[in-house]
XYZ file of C-alpha atoms in Angstrom:
304
model
C -0.012 -0.171 -0.135
C 1.355 3.133 -1.403
C 0.224 5.670 1.742
C 2.574 8.442 1.006
C 1.103 12.183 0.334
C 2.534 15.349 -1.492
C 1.824 18.966 0.282
C 3.051 20.639 -2.532
C 7.291 19.768 -3.358
C 7.008 18.119 0.133
C 6.440 14.926 0.033
C 5.025 12.740 2.912
C 5.270 8.842 4.139
C 1.416 9.016 4.841
C -0.864 11.844 5.761
C -1.027 11.623 10.226
C 0.193 14.979 11.849
C -0.508 15.824 14.779
C -2.376 19.021 15.168
C -0.816 22.038 17.177
C -1.826 22.607 20.642
C -2.241 19.286 20.774
C 0.993 17.440 20.671
C 2.973 20.265 22.799
C 6.294 20.758 20.451
C 6.551 17.063 19.879
C 9.133 15.586 21.906
C 7.894 15.158 24.662
C 6.122 12.157 22.729
C 9.177 10.998 21.515
C 9.328 8.907 25.060
C 6.029 7.060 24.136
C 7.021 6.779 20.714
C 9.074 6.729 17.191
C 8.212 10.317 15.833
C 9.853 9.330 13.008
C 6.020 6.821 11.743
C 4.220 10.031 11.522
C 3.908 12.331 8.409
C 5.114 15.523 10.233
C 4.502 16.862 13.269
C 2.818 20.400 14.094
C 4.572 22.471 16.728
C 2.643 24.240 19.431
C 1.152 27.565 18.690
C 4.497 30.352 18.821
C 3.568 33.923 19.373
C 6.872 36.518 19.200
C 7.051 37.240 23.256
C 6.311 34.518 25.908
C 2.613 33.816 26.735
C 1.404 32.601 30.045
C -2.526 32.093 28.350
C -5.527 32.286 29.809
C -7.077 32.055 33.773
C -8.136 28.593 34.872
C -10.510 26.658 33.868
C -9.938 26.373 30.429
C -10.804 23.114 29.256
C -14.018 21.394 29.787
C -15.407 17.995 28.221
C -18.292 17.783 26.340
C -20.102 14.316 25.372
C -18.505 14.728 21.445
C -15.304 16.852 21.973
C -13.901 19.466 23.972
C -13.721 23.239 25.034
C -10.593 24.824 25.520
C -9.150 28.429 25.374
C -5.789 27.875 26.517
C -5.098 31.350 25.313
C -1.962 30.247 22.967
C 0.352 29.936 26.085
C 3.687 29.049 24.656
C 7.445 30.386 25.405
C 7.938 32.869 22.808
C 9.596 32.679 19.672
C 13.249 32.945 20.497
C 13.024 30.068 22.841
C 11.449 28.249 20.618
C 13.990 27.896 18.405
C 16.706 27.725 20.490
C 15.652 25.234 22.775
C 12.293 23.299 21.834
C 12.822 22.685 17.530
C 16.497 21.247 18.583
C 14.972 18.853 20.615
C 12.449 18.085 18.564
C 14.961 17.573 15.744
C 17.259 15.257 18.253
C 14.806 12.338 18.002
C 12.388 13.354 14.647
C 13.850 14.075 10.895
C 10.616 14.358 9.350
C 9.036 17.328 8.235
C 7.951 19.978 11.007
C 5.212 22.705 10.302
C 5.834 25.978 12.567
C 2.519 26.939 14.102
C 3.128 30.438 13.931
C 0.820 33.052 15.741
C 0.559 36.658 16.351
C -1.212 40.070 17.077
C -0.478 42.031 13.840
C 0.506 41.490 10.919
C 3.740 42.593 11.700
C 4.116 39.564 14.643
C 2.982 36.926 11.774
C 5.782 38.195 9.989
C 8.279 38.562 12.469
C 7.308 34.739 13.331
C 7.770 33.451 10.979
C 10.976 34.289 9.797
C 12.806 33.086 12.741
C 10.902 29.798 11.797
C 11.693 29.471 8.597
C 15.299 30.200 9.044
C 15.471 27.957 11.832
C 14.517 25.158 9.284
C 10.708 24.791 9.742
C 9.602 23.048 6.740
C 5.738 24.501 6.703
C 4.667 27.636 7.996
C 1.429 27.201 9.413
C 0.218 30.727 10.185
C -2.883 31.059 12.197
C -5.670 33.447 11.824
C -7.513 33.154 14.401
C -5.620 35.109 16.757
C -7.385 38.791 17.198
C -6.329 41.625 15.520
C -5.296 44.621 17.713
C -5.369 47.115 16.200
C -9.091 46.387 14.190
C -11.084 45.840 17.097
C -9.851 42.570 18.134
C -11.353 40.355 15.333
C -9.801 37.678 14.778
C -8.110 38.028 10.976
C -9.446 34.563 9.799
C -12.926 36.309 9.973
C -11.986 38.894 7.140
C -10.898 38.201 3.505
C -9.009 41.045 3.421
C -7.876 40.606 6.633
C -6.350 36.892 6.048
C -4.979 38.532 2.923
C -2.944 41.011 4.887
C -1.387 38.082 7.078
C -0.910 36.077 3.932
C 1.095 38.299 1.700
C 2.965 39.875 5.192
C 4.291 36.769 5.259
C 4.944 35.548 2.128
C 6.675 38.527 1.569
C 9.093 37.639 4.932
C 9.988 33.705 4.580
C 10.843 31.750 1.654
C 9.656 28.229 2.913
C 5.655 27.354 2.316
C 3.535 29.326 4.015
C 0.097 27.667 5.244
C -2.911 29.778 6.400
C -4.818 28.058 9.050
C -8.445 28.989 8.569
C -11.761 29.871 11.142
C -14.598 27.594 10.508
C -16.855 30.621 12.112
C -17.344 32.561 9.358
C -20.544 32.945 6.624
C -18.453 32.375 3.958
C -15.044 30.180 4.021
C -14.232 29.928 1.274
C -14.493 33.535 0.528
C -11.326 33.583 2.791
C -9.562 30.630 0.698
C -9.525 32.163 -2.178
C -8.006 35.908 -0.691
C -5.741 34.103 0.764
C -4.454 31.773 -2.238
C -4.806 35.318 -4.157
C -2.156 36.415 -1.586
C -0.209 33.964 -2.009
C -0.896 31.636 0.234
C 1.183 27.597 -0.816
C -1.691 26.199 0.935
C -4.764 25.997 3.734
C -5.201 23.794 6.562
C -9.294 23.916 8.038
C -10.718 23.729 10.053
C -9.495 25.919 13.354
C -12.088 25.150 16.452
C -16.021 26.659 16.668
C -16.648 28.501 19.160
C -18.815 27.405 21.817
C -19.534 27.485 25.117
C -20.819 25.031 28.321
C -22.395 26.254 31.857
C -22.354 25.064 34.905
C -26.645 24.297 35.631
C -26.110 24.240 39.370
C -25.018 27.516 39.381
C -25.627 28.804 35.862
C -21.834 30.125 35.848
C -19.739 29.293 32.627
C -17.795 26.016 33.012
C -14.270 28.176 31.171
C -12.707 31.131 32.076
C -13.580 33.236 28.835
C -17.223 32.241 28.664
C -16.708 31.180 25.128
C -13.935 28.945 23.964
C -12.598 26.358 21.127
C -14.791 23.842 20.820
C -13.082 20.542 18.685
C -13.843 17.050 18.942
C -15.938 14.278 16.740
C -18.984 16.304 16.902
C -17.277 19.081 14.587
C -16.886 16.144 11.999
C -19.536 16.888 9.589
C -18.812 20.829 10.071
C -15.053 20.532 9.128
C -15.198 17.769 6.369
C -18.205 19.742 4.467
C -15.674 22.953 4.910
C -12.934 20.599 2.968
C -15.454 19.730 0.633
C -16.200 23.096 -0.394
C -12.791 25.127 0.150
C -10.828 22.099 -2.499
C -13.612 23.341 -4.637
C -12.542 26.754 -4.755
C -8.814 26.862 -4.856
C -5.872 25.327 -6.566
C -4.056 24.866 -3.815
C -3.121 21.870 -1.551
C -5.559 21.278 1.841
C -4.491 19.902 5.386
C -8.145 18.955 6.534
C -8.575 18.720 10.502
C -11.294 18.289 12.579
C -12.885 15.219 14.554
C -10.443 12.955 13.266
C -10.100 9.604 15.390
C -9.530 7.331 13.018
C -8.113 5.787 9.489
C -12.135 5.606 8.054
C -12.304 9.703 8.962
C -8.976 10.660 7.777
C -9.930 8.794 3.986
C -13.304 10.555 4.401
C -10.831 13.478 3.939
C -8.724 12.959 1.856
C -12.320 11.771 -0.751
C -13.314 15.471 0.277
C -10.038 16.893 -1.672
C -7.844 17.027 1.513
C -4.064 16.031 1.051
C -3.326 15.033 4.445
C -5.175 15.505 7.909
C -4.388 17.072 11.459
C -5.196 14.739 14.272
C -6.176 17.431 17.518
C -8.499 16.590 20.227
C -8.498 12.998 20.377
C -4.557 13.280 21.146
C -5.290 14.454 24.377
C -8.110 11.654 25.008
C -5.512 8.922 23.372
C -1.678 9.754 23.332
C -1.372 6.686 20.910
C -4.215 8.451 18.730
C -1.461 9.320 15.580
C -0.055 6.535 15.619
C -3.278 3.701 15.775
C -4.276 5.676 12.950
C -0.857 5.213 11.274
C -0.594 1.450 11.426
C -4.369 0.992 11.423
C -4.725 2.812 7.379
C -2.851 0.213 5.617
C -5.372 -2.556 6.917
C -8.156 0.088 5.951
C -6.988 0.700 2.123
C -6.674 -3.056 2.397
C -9.721 -3.869 2.690
C -11.288 -0.964 0.736
C -9.335 -1.712 -2.475
C -7.293 1.207 -1.723
C -3.183 0.886 -3.272
C -2.491 4.873 -3.806
C -3.485 6.984 -1.205
C -2.768 9.743 -4.386
C -5.419 8.313 -6.036
C -8.244 8.557 -3.888
C -7.733 12.675 -3.170
C -10.749 14.111 -4.313
C -12.954 11.440 -5.546
C -16.043 12.567 -3.558
C -16.300 15.479 -6.068
C -14.840 13.721 -9.666
C -17.487 10.770 -9.049
C -14.788 8.301 -9.042
């Protein structure tokens, strides 16, 4: 079975990538299994300055997922490229995706440039961050704002630039096309949906920020629909994310047009989730008569 896939000019031995924010900086997991069995590793979201994140409580369980408001807790880009990335490289030789966060186009460009110089293979730009210069709305809710960030990062780096898109928009394809036109090499979607929970005894929110990011199996149909729509609207590669917990989920996303997938919330339920999917994938391919994963990408639209 050929499990390899391509993201532009980058070949992955398989399409399984742990999603940013659910796998630390990767090296933390090396004591549990060989990271080189993964298709790629996405780093924890990183800003220019170190961030403590939001006050607790910032996690709440749901029936089919979880809420999180971690708030981009990270050591800052200096520490990430000086300490975290070398620790990962010591135990892992595959492609590294740096998740770039910022609160202005200039900050995004600076963080991306630092990771580019440090040797990251893909720069994944998280446009769900609030635009502090324009009222705090996330960059990804506006096609123009997302395009501005894309252009700023594209001008600052040499490595491929992927925009990680928010599902909390009316038309995700408008944002996707704007990013493509501004120079994005690829897209990752979706980030978390906006949700909340309330304590029925007290009426108080279970998470300190009141609303927070909802992820897990419950969002898969929404994420899959958005991936399908975006893959029909752009020509650049798409990485699908949202509720992926098994090889069947992965095959759904590739059929809808994604070239690879990221596994997020399931890592917090089962730290071996990514490895389990990698091991399960060839068996499922044999069961369904799939010999080459690349041959099924987009087959839902193509009527294969």
